[in-house]
PDB file of C-alpha atoms in Angstrom:
ATOM      1  CA  MET A   1     -20.959 -24.147  -1.628  1.00  0.00           C
ATOM      2  CA  THR A   2     -18.350 -21.723  -3.108  1.00  0.00           C
ATOM      3  CA  SER A   3     -15.766 -20.185  -1.072  1.00  0.00           C
ATOM      4  CA  ALA A   4     -17.341 -17.163  -1.566  1.00  0.00           C
ATOM      5  CA  THR A   5     -20.506 -17.775   0.646  1.00  0.00           C
ATOM      6  CA  ALA A   6     -18.291 -20.360   2.877  1.00  0.00           C
ATOM      7  CA  ALA A   7     -16.736 -16.552   3.824  1.00  0.00           C
ATOM      8  CA  LYS A   8     -20.652 -15.398   3.740  1.00  0.00           C
ATOM      9  CA  GLY A   9     -20.564 -12.859   0.338  1.00  0.00           C
ATOM     10  CA  LEU A  10     -16.453 -12.212   0.570  1.00  0.00           C
ATOM     11  CA  PRO A  11     -16.013 -11.742  -3.502  1.00  0.00           C
ATOM     12  CA  GLY A  12     -13.956 -13.362  -5.014  1.00  0.00           C
ATOM     13  CA  GLU A  13     -11.518 -16.202  -3.682  1.00  0.00           C
ATOM     14  CA  LEU A  14     -11.920 -16.980   0.389  1.00  0.00           C
ATOM     15  CA  MET A  15      -8.128 -18.000   0.086  1.00  0.00           C
ATOM     16  CA  MET A  16      -7.050 -14.951  -2.079  1.00  0.00           C
ATOM     17  CA  TRP A  17      -9.222 -13.105   0.967  1.00  0.00           C
ATOM     18  CA  VAL A  18      -6.553 -16.209   3.416  1.00  0.00           C
ATOM     19  CA  LEU A  19      -3.262 -14.447   1.230  1.00  0.00           C
ATOM     20  CA  ILE A  20      -4.183 -10.952   1.227  1.00  0.00           C
ATOM     21  CA  PHE A  21      -4.790 -11.030   5.278  1.00  0.00           C
ATOM     22  CA  SER A  22      -1.765 -12.889   6.518  1.00  0.00           C
ATOM     23  CA  GLU A  23       0.446 -10.482   3.758  1.00  0.00           C
ATOM     24  CA  LEU A  24      -1.525  -8.037   5.391  1.00  0.00           C
ATOM     25  CA  ALA A  25      -0.317  -8.814   9.329  1.00  0.00           C
ATOM     26  CA  VAL A  26       3.347 -10.292   8.276  1.00  0.00           C
ATOM     27  CA  PHE A  27       3.826  -6.069   6.556  1.00  0.00           C
ATOM     28  CA  GLY A  28       1.538  -4.183   9.822  1.00  0.00           C
ATOM     29  CA  ALA A  29       3.509  -6.827  12.207  1.00  0.00           C
ATOM     30  CA  GLY A  30       6.974  -5.124   9.951  1.00  0.00           C
ATOM     31  CA  LEU A  31       5.780  -1.527  10.486  1.00  0.00           C
ATOM     32  CA  ALA A  32       4.556  -1.244  14.119  1.00  0.00           C
ATOM     33  CA  ILE A  33       8.256  -3.113  15.214  1.00  0.00           C
ATOM     34  CA  PHE A  34       9.740  -0.622  13.134  1.00  0.00           C
ATOM     35  CA  LEU A  35       7.879   2.105  14.542  1.00  0.00           C
ATOM     36  CA  ALA A  36       8.758   0.441  18.585  1.00  0.00           C
ATOM     37  CA  LEU A  37      12.558   0.146  17.106  1.00  0.00           C
ATOM     38  CA  ARG A  38      12.177   4.328  16.595  1.00  0.00           C
ATOM     39  CA  ILE A  39      11.180   4.699  20.380  1.00  0.00           C
ATOM     40  CA  PHE A  40      15.210   3.899  21.153  1.00  0.00           C
ATOM     41  CA  ASP A  41      17.111   5.585  19.516  1.00  0.00           C
ATOM     42  CA  PRO A  42      14.837   8.834  17.578  1.00  0.00           C
ATOM     43  CA  ASP A  43      17.086  10.627  16.176  1.00  0.00           C
ATOM     44  CA  GLY A  44      18.990   8.341  14.451  1.00  0.00           C
ATOM     45  CA  PHE A  45      15.678   7.352  12.500  1.00  0.00           C
ATOM     46  CA  ALA A  46      15.344  10.351  11.819  1.00  0.00           C
ATOM     47  CA  HIS A  47      18.483  11.482  10.431  1.00  0.00           C
ATOM     48  CA  ALA A  48      18.491   8.017   8.182  1.00  0.00           C
ATOM     49  CA  GLN A  49      15.144   9.245   6.657  1.00  0.00           C
ATOM     50  CA  THR A  50      17.058  11.835   5.605  1.00  0.00           C
ATOM     51  CA  ALA A  51      18.762  10.138   2.524  1.00  0.00           C
ATOM     52  CA  LEU A  52      15.203   8.265   1.547  1.00  0.00           C
ATOM     53  CA  LEU A  53      13.374  10.431  -1.119  1.00  0.00           C
ATOM     54  CA  PRO A  54       9.664  10.983  -0.653  1.00  0.00           C
ATOM     55  CA  ALA A  55       8.714  12.931  -3.565  1.00  0.00           C
ATOM     56  CA  LEU A  56       9.809  10.033  -6.006  1.00  0.00           C
ATOM     57  CA  ALA A  57       8.187   7.551  -3.325  1.00  0.00           C
ATOM     58  CA  GLY A  58       4.896   9.901  -3.660  1.00  0.00           C
ATOM     59  CA  VAL A  59       5.016  10.112  -7.449  1.00  0.00           C
ATOM     60  CA  ASN A  60       5.595   5.871  -7.330  1.00  0.00           C
ATOM     61  CA  THR A  61       2.173   6.069  -4.810  1.00  0.00           C
ATOM     62  CA  ILE A  62       0.532   7.610  -7.257  1.00  0.00           C
ATOM     63  CA  VAL A  63       1.294   4.964 -10.360  1.00  0.00           C
ATOM     64  CA  LEU A  64       0.107   2.665  -7.713  1.00  0.00           C
ATOM     65  CA  ILE A  65      -3.281   3.349  -7.803  1.00  0.00           C
ATOM     66  CA  THR A  66      -3.519   3.671 -10.913  1.00  0.00           C
ATOM     67  CA  SER A  67      -2.896   0.369 -11.485  1.00  0.00           C
ATOM     68  CA  GLY A  68      -4.461  -0.731  -8.647  1.00  0.00           C
ATOM     69  CA  TYR A  69      -7.445   1.130 -10.907  1.00  0.00           C
ATOM     70  CA  MET A  70      -6.987  -0.193 -14.336  1.00  0.00           C
ATOM     71  CA  ALA A  71      -7.134  -4.096 -12.283  1.00  0.00           C
ATOM     72  CA  ALA A  72     -10.018  -2.818 -11.323  1.00  0.00           C
ATOM     73  CA  LEU A  73     -12.033  -1.758 -14.613  1.00  0.00           C
ATOM     74  CA  ALA A  74     -11.113  -4.754 -15.857  1.00  0.00           C
ATOM     75  CA  MET A  75     -13.272  -6.908 -13.579  1.00  0.00           C
ATOM     76  CA  LYS A  76     -16.638  -4.078 -14.575  1.00  0.00           C
ATOM     77  CA  PHE A  77     -15.200  -4.248 -18.834  1.00  0.00           C
ATOM     78  CA  PRO A  78     -14.585  -7.624 -18.877  1.00  0.00           C
ATOM     79  CA  ASP A  79     -14.148  -6.908 -23.300  1.00  0.00           C
ATOM     80  CA  ARG A  80     -11.645  -4.154 -22.334  1.00  0.00           C
ATOM     81  CA  ALA A  81      -9.894  -7.012 -19.403  1.00  0.00           C
ATOM     82  CA  ARG A  82      -6.519  -7.081 -21.608  1.00  0.00           C
ATOM     83  CA  ARG A  83      -5.812  -4.292 -22.537  1.00  0.00           C
ATOM     84  CA  LEU A  84      -7.003  -3.324 -19.004  1.00  0.00           C
ATOM     85  CA  LEU A  85      -4.407  -5.497 -17.324  1.00  0.00           C
ATOM     86  CA  ILE A  86      -1.363  -4.857 -19.453  1.00  0.00           C
ATOM     87  CA  GLY A  87      -1.815  -1.728 -18.468  1.00  0.00           C
ATOM     88  CA  ALA A  88      -1.759  -2.335 -14.768  1.00  0.00           C
ATOM     89  CA  ALA A  89       1.059  -4.301 -15.083  1.00  0.00           C
ATOM     90  CA  MET A  90       3.054  -1.352 -17.304  1.00  0.00           C
ATOM     91  CA  LEU A  91       2.309   0.627 -14.295  1.00  0.00           C
ATOM     92  CA  GLY A  92       3.554  -1.362 -11.985  1.00  0.00           C
ATOM     93  CA  VAL A  93       7.373  -1.696 -13.872  1.00  0.00           C
ATOM     94  CA  VAL A  94       7.354   2.050 -14.298  1.00  0.00           C
ATOM     95  CA  PHE A  95       6.693   1.805  -9.929  1.00  0.00           C
ATOM     96  CA  LEU A  96       9.854  -1.134 -10.081  1.00  0.00           C
ATOM     97  CA  ILE A  97      12.183   1.458 -12.477  1.00  0.00           C
ATOM     98  CA  LEU A  98      11.254   3.911  -9.640  1.00  0.00           C
ATOM     99  CA  LYS A  99      11.937   2.130  -6.852  1.00  0.00           C
ATOM    100  CA  GLY A 100      15.093   0.622  -8.741  1.00  0.00           C
ATOM    101  CA  MET A 101      16.115   4.310  -9.580  1.00  0.00           C
ATOM    102  CA  GLU A 102      15.323   4.927  -5.751  1.00  0.00           C
ATOM    103  CA  PHE A 103      17.522   2.080  -4.722  1.00  0.00           C
ATOM    104  CA  GLN A 104      20.483   2.833  -6.886  1.00  0.00           C
ATOM    105  CA  HIS A 105      20.677   5.890  -5.420  1.00  0.00           C
ATOM    106  CA  LYS A 106      20.969   4.590  -1.732  1.00  0.00           C
ATOM    107  CA  VAL A 107      23.608   2.227  -2.883  1.00  0.00           C
ATOM    108  CA  ASP A 108      25.080   5.830  -5.114  1.00  0.00           C
ATOM    109  CA  LEU A 109      25.477   6.813  -0.748  1.00  0.00           C
ATOM    110  CA  LYS A 110      27.150   3.553   0.071  1.00  0.00           C
ATOM    111  CA  ILE A 111      23.984   2.543   2.128  1.00  0.00           C
ATOM    112  CA  THR A 112      23.609  -1.083   2.531  1.00  0.00           C
ATOM    113  CA  PHE A 113      21.498  -3.023   5.393  1.00  0.00           C
ATOM    114  CA  GLU A 114      23.903  -2.561   7.948  1.00  0.00           C
ATOM    115  CA  THR A 115      24.034   0.901   7.815  1.00  0.00           C
ATOM    116  CA  HIS A 116      21.270   1.184  10.977  1.00  0.00           C
ATOM    117  CA  ASP A 117      18.508   0.125  11.789  1.00  0.00           C
ATOM    118  CA  PHE A 118      15.912   1.644   9.712  1.00  0.00           C
ATOM    119  CA  PHE A 119      17.869   1.769   6.052  1.00  0.00           C
ATOM    120  CA  MET A 120      16.944  -2.569   8.069  1.00  0.00           C
ATOM    121  CA  PHE A 121      13.884  -2.547   7.331  1.00  0.00           C
ATOM    122  CA  TYR A 122      13.916  -0.353   4.814  1.00  0.00           C
ATOM    123  CA  TYR A 123      15.987  -2.293   2.645  1.00  0.00           C
ATOM    124  CA  LEU A 124      13.573  -5.562   4.207  1.00  0.00           C
ATOM    125  CA  LEU A 125      10.012  -4.272   3.734  1.00  0.00           C
ATOM    126  CA  THR A 126       9.865  -2.661   0.470  1.00  0.00           C
ATOM    127  CA  GLY A 127      11.515  -4.943  -1.261  1.00  0.00           C
ATOM    128  CA  PHE A 128      10.295  -7.215  -0.228  1.00  0.00           C
ATOM    129  CA  HIS A 129       6.319  -5.020  -1.536  1.00  0.00           C
ATOM    130  CA  ALA A 130       9.290  -5.530  -5.224  1.00  0.00           C
ATOM    131  CA  ALA A 131       8.976  -8.406  -5.152  1.00  0.00           C
ATOM    132  CA  HIS A 132       5.356  -8.697  -4.752  1.00  0.00           C
ATOM    133  CA  VAL A 133       5.025  -6.129  -7.324  1.00  0.00           C
ATOM    134  CA  LEU A 134       7.552  -7.950  -9.633  1.00  0.00           C
ATOM    135  CA  ALA A 135       5.016 -11.074  -8.679  1.00  0.00           C
ATOM    136  CA  GLY A 136       2.092  -9.194  -8.990  1.00  0.00           C
ATOM    137  CA  ILE A 137       2.774  -8.257 -12.714  1.00  0.00           C
ATOM    138  CA  GLY A 138       3.363 -11.750 -13.783  1.00  0.00           C
ATOM    139  CA  ILE A 139       0.282 -12.929 -12.484  1.00  0.00           C
ATOM    140  CA  LEU A 140      -1.978  -9.071 -14.105  1.00  0.00           C
ATOM    141  CA  LEU A 141       0.019 -10.797 -17.353  1.00  0.00           C
ATOM    142  CA  LEU A 142      -1.248 -14.966 -16.413  1.00  0.00           C
ATOM    143  CA  VAL A 143      -4.784 -14.174 -16.137  1.00  0.00           C
ATOM    144  CA  ALA A 144      -4.870 -11.480 -18.726  1.00  0.00           C
ATOM    145  CA  LYS A 145      -3.907 -13.470 -21.216  1.00  0.00           C
ATOM    146  CA  THR A 146      -6.172 -16.595 -20.210  1.00  0.00           C
ATOM    147  CA  ARG A 147      -9.539 -13.893 -20.073  1.00  0.00           C
ATOM    148  CA  VAL A 148     -11.297 -15.810 -17.595  1.00  0.00           C
ATOM    149  CA  ALA A 149     -13.497 -13.480 -15.709  1.00  0.00           C
ATOM    150  CA  ALA A 150     -12.833 -14.937 -12.010  1.00  0.00           C
ATOM    151  CA  HIS A 151      -8.951 -15.124 -12.534  1.00  0.00           C
ATOM    152  CA  ILE A 152      -9.038 -11.524 -13.260  1.00  0.00           C
ATOM    153  CA  GLN A 153     -11.132 -10.646  -9.628  1.00  0.00           C
ATOM    154  CA  THR A 154      -8.240 -13.608  -7.878  1.00  0.00           C
ATOM    155  CA  GLY A 155      -5.280 -11.630 -10.184  1.00  0.00           C
ATOM    156  CA  ALA A 156      -6.677  -8.470  -9.838  1.00  0.00           C
ATOM    157  CA  ALA A 157      -7.979  -8.950  -5.811  1.00  0.00           C
ATOM    158  CA  PHE A 158      -3.738 -10.232  -5.304  1.00  0.00           C
ATOM    159  CA  TRP A 159      -3.064  -6.613  -7.318  1.00  0.00           C
ATOM    160  CA  HIS A 160      -4.985  -4.495  -4.322  1.00  0.00           C
ATOM    161  CA  MET A 161      -3.291  -6.470  -1.692  1.00  0.00           C
ATOM    162  CA  VAL A 162       0.171  -5.090  -3.209  1.00  0.00           C
ATOM    163  CA  ASP A 163      -1.096  -1.430  -3.155  1.00  0.00           C
ATOM    164  CA  LEU A 164      -3.032  -1.964   0.191  1.00  0.00           C
ATOM    165  CA  VAL A 165       0.504  -2.602   1.462  1.00  0.00           C
ATOM    166  CA  TRP A 166       2.089   0.123  -0.303  1.00  0.00           C
ATOM    167  CA  ILE A 167      -0.906   2.512   1.340  1.00  0.00           C
ATOM    168  CA  LEU A 168       0.465   2.020   4.798  1.00  0.00           C
ATOM    169  CA  LEU A 169       4.230   0.996   4.114  1.00  0.00           C
ATOM    170  CA  PHE A 170       5.362   4.791   2.450  1.00  0.00           C
ATOM    171  CA  PRO A 171       4.148   6.824   5.204  1.00  0.00           C
ATOM    172  CA  VAL A 172       5.603   5.282   8.060  1.00  0.00           C
ATOM    173  CA  ILE A 173       8.413   4.424   7.135  1.00  0.00           C
ATOM    174  CA  TYR A 174       8.775   7.807   4.054  1.00  0.00           C
ATOM    175  CA  LEU A 175       6.770  10.314   6.461  1.00  0.00           C
ATOM    176  CA  LEU A 176       6.187  10.801  10.237  1.00  0.00           C
TER     177      LEU A 176
ATOM    178  CA  MET B   1     -18.809   8.655 -13.090  1.00  0.00           C
ATOM    179  CA  THR B   2     -19.034   5.957 -11.923  1.00  0.00           C
ATOM    180  CA  ALA B   3     -17.937   4.784  -7.405  1.00  0.00           C
ATOM    181  CA  LEU B   4     -15.113   3.422  -8.919  1.00  0.00           C
ATOM    182  CA  ASP B   5     -14.396   7.201 -10.542  1.00  0.00           C
ATOM    183  CA  ARG B   6     -14.783   8.079  -7.769  1.00  0.00           C
ATOM    184  CA  ALA B   7     -12.623   6.383  -5.393  1.00  0.00           C
ATOM    185  CA  TRP B   8      -9.229   6.846  -7.516  1.00  0.00           C
ATOM    186  CA  LEU B   9      -9.638  10.094  -7.816  1.00  0.00           C
ATOM    187  CA  GLY B  10     -10.394  10.235  -3.966  1.00  0.00           C
ATOM    188  CA  LEU B  11      -6.978   7.928  -3.800  1.00  0.00           C
ATOM    189  CA  ALA B  12      -5.798  11.108  -5.218  1.00  0.00           C
ATOM    190  CA  LEU B  13      -6.873  13.995  -3.762  1.00  0.00           C
ATOM    191  CA  LEU B  14      -5.688  11.885  -0.250  1.00  0.00           C
ATOM    192  CA  SER B  15      -2.235  10.453  -1.745  1.00  0.00           C
ATOM    193  CA  SER B  16      -1.531  14.832  -2.787  1.00  0.00           C
ATOM    194  CA  VAL B  17      -2.456  16.774   0.571  1.00  0.00           C
ATOM    195  CA  THR B  18      -0.338  13.312   2.301  1.00  0.00           C
ATOM    196  CA  THR B  19       2.590  14.721   0.520  1.00  0.00           C
ATOM    197  CA  ILE B  20       1.653  18.740   1.204  1.00  0.00           C
ATOM    198  CA  VAL B  21       1.371  18.282   5.783  1.00  0.00           C
ATOM    199  CA  ALA B  22       3.947  15.682   5.533  1.00  0.00           C
ATOM    200  CA  LEU B  23       6.043  18.998   3.377  1.00  0.00           C
ATOM    201  CA  SER B  24       4.394  21.658   5.811  1.00  0.00           C
ATOM    202  CA  PRO B  25       5.739  22.942   9.051  1.00  0.00           C
ATOM    203  CA  LEU B  26       2.725  21.779  11.172  1.00  0.00           C
ATOM    204  CA  SER B  27       5.102  19.800  13.998  1.00  0.00           C
ATOM    205  CA  ALA B  28       4.858  16.634  15.570  1.00  0.00           C
ATOM    206  CA  PRO B  29       2.801  15.129  16.549  1.00  0.00           C
ATOM    207  CA  TRP B  30       0.280  16.435  14.697  1.00  0.00           C
ATOM    208  CA  SER B  31       1.117  16.208  11.300  1.00  0.00           C
ATOM    209  CA  GLY B  32       2.022  12.326  11.752  1.00  0.00           C
ATOM    210  CA  ALA B  33      -1.635  11.599  13.146  1.00  0.00           C
ATOM    211  CA  LEU B  34      -3.081  13.036   9.821  1.00  0.00           C
ATOM    212  CA  ILE B  35      -0.631  11.141   8.249  1.00  0.00           C
ATOM    213  CA  LEU B  36      -1.505   8.090   9.062  1.00  0.00           C
ATOM    214  CA  ILE B  37      -5.236   9.505   9.499  1.00  0.00           C
ATOM    215  CA  PHE B  38      -5.167   9.799   5.171  1.00  0.00           C
ATOM    216  CA  ALA B  39      -3.339   5.770   4.657  1.00  0.00           C
ATOM    217  CA  TRP B  40      -6.579   4.621   6.890  1.00  0.00           C
ATOM    218  CA  ALA B  41      -9.187   6.737   4.673  1.00  0.00           C
ATOM    219  CA  LYS B  42      -6.371   5.305   1.704  1.00  0.00           C
ATOM    220  CA  ALA B  43      -6.552   1.563   2.402  1.00  0.00           C
ATOM    221  CA  TRP B  44     -10.909   2.050   3.111  1.00  0.00           C
ATOM    222  CA  LEU B  45     -10.838   3.073  -0.171  1.00  0.00           C
ATOM    223  CA  ILE B  46      -9.738  -0.042  -1.390  1.00  0.00           C
ATOM    224  CA  PHE B  47     -11.011  -2.257   0.667  1.00  0.00           C
ATOM    225  CA  LEU B  48     -14.771  -1.162  -0.602  1.00  0.00           C
ATOM    226  CA  TRP B  49     -14.567   0.029  -4.355  1.00  0.00           C
ATOM    227  CA  TYR B  50     -11.268  -1.893  -5.018  1.00  0.00           C
ATOM    228  CA  LEU B  51     -11.621  -5.282  -3.470  1.00  0.00           C
ATOM    229  CA  GLU B  52     -15.258  -4.885  -3.915  1.00  0.00           C
ATOM    230  CA  LEU B  53     -16.031  -5.290   0.085  1.00  0.00           C
ATOM    231  CA  ALA B  54     -18.634  -2.114  -0.055  1.00  0.00           C
ATOM    232  CA  ASP B  55     -22.001  -4.778  -1.121  1.00  0.00           C
ATOM    233  CA  VAL B  56     -20.352  -7.014   1.883  1.00  0.00           C
ATOM    234  CA  PRO B  57     -22.007  -5.065   5.730  1.00  0.00           C
ATOM    235  CA  VAL B  58     -20.630  -8.379   8.048  1.00  0.00           C
ATOM    236  CA  TRP B  59     -17.194  -7.933   6.421  1.00  0.00           C
ATOM    237  CA  ARG B  60     -17.329  -4.065   5.411  1.00  0.00           C
ATOM    238  CA  GLY B  61     -17.434  -3.455   9.429  1.00  0.00           C
ATOM    239  CA  GLY B  62     -15.268  -5.585  10.442  1.00  0.00           C
ATOM    240  CA  ILE B  63     -11.862  -4.933   7.847  1.00  0.00           C
ATOM    241  CA  LEU B  64     -13.120  -1.195   9.690  1.00  0.00           C
ATOM    242  CA  PHE B  65     -12.850  -1.800  13.003  1.00  0.00           C
ATOM    243  CA  GLY B  66      -9.484  -4.104  11.938  1.00  0.00           C
ATOM    244  CA  LEU B  67      -7.778  -1.096  10.463  1.00  0.00           C
ATOM    245  CA  GLY B  68      -8.853   1.006  12.861  1.00  0.00           C
ATOM    246  CA  LEU B  69      -7.118  -0.179  15.948  1.00  0.00           C
ATOM    247  CA  PHE B  70      -3.541  -1.273  14.005  1.00  0.00           C
ATOM    248  CA  SER B  71      -3.934   3.037  12.594  1.00  0.00           C
ATOM    249  CA  LEU B  72      -4.200   3.588  16.247  1.00  0.00           C
ATOM    250  CA  LEU B  73      -1.263   0.857  16.680  1.00  0.00           C
ATOM    251  CA  LEU B  74       1.022   2.612  15.499  1.00  0.00           C
ATOM    252  CA  PHE B  75       0.154   5.661  16.361  1.00  0.00           C
ATOM    253  CA  GLY B  76       0.555   5.179  19.659  1.00  0.00           C
ATOM    254  CA  LEU B  77       3.823   4.146  19.038  1.00  0.00           C
ATOM    255  CA  TYR B  78       4.998   6.882  16.825  1.00  0.00           C
ATOM    256  CA  VAL B  79       3.260   9.489  19.098  1.00  0.00           C
ATOM    257  CA  ILE B  80       5.768   7.243  21.945  1.00  0.00           C
ATOM    258  CA  GLY B  81       8.941   8.022  19.541  1.00  0.00           C
ATOM    259  CA  THR B  82       8.217  11.761  19.306  1.00  0.00           C
ATOM    260  CA  LEU B  83       8.076  11.831  23.379  1.00  0.00           C
ATOM    261  CA  VAL B  84      11.074  10.632  24.163  1.00  0.00           C
TER     262      VAL B  84
END
């Protein structure tokens, strides 16, 4: 019995789905705690949020969903998979460059973990997510090299998980 | 145009509309409700078409339900934060 049939039709590796749900649970709990803390200091959180760069983060959303699109296309077109996966990884690099600019902006404003609870969660959640982007870039480049369909599917699934986390993280931290 | 192409277009459109709502004078909690609904829709598109759950009804339904509950939790916490 393959892992796919064991999970009643879930596409790809069962363990990757376990990872996807685990990561979503961890980030989801972080976001829920962030919003719960906001209840006790709405003005402080609102003021802290003005130091963020939502336009830059918005651009990063487009970068990441386009990168995810390329990773998904790589599963559909094996003959072009290598180029598509490298393209997806390069967009991941663009995401990290923009994220680095965003962190530099905070450093310039002398904003640290200890400035406010808002920034503690901002650095923790977006930093942890950026670490996943970095890992995802490595995985995409690795599966681009092997060109094995099952590996490409697993690598792309990890990348979509990174995409999903950002889709939930962006509105809660930058926009609400 | 394939379903995957449409999913990417949908994600780009929802992301743009989210930014417009965030910049609009629409007040809380309505702006927050719309932003969270759009986030839920984007996550749903990724599950369906990027992660290929469109043809797996049992998991599709379960994830739709779980994602909906989580979005409601976030919305509830957000609304309480706007009321205090």
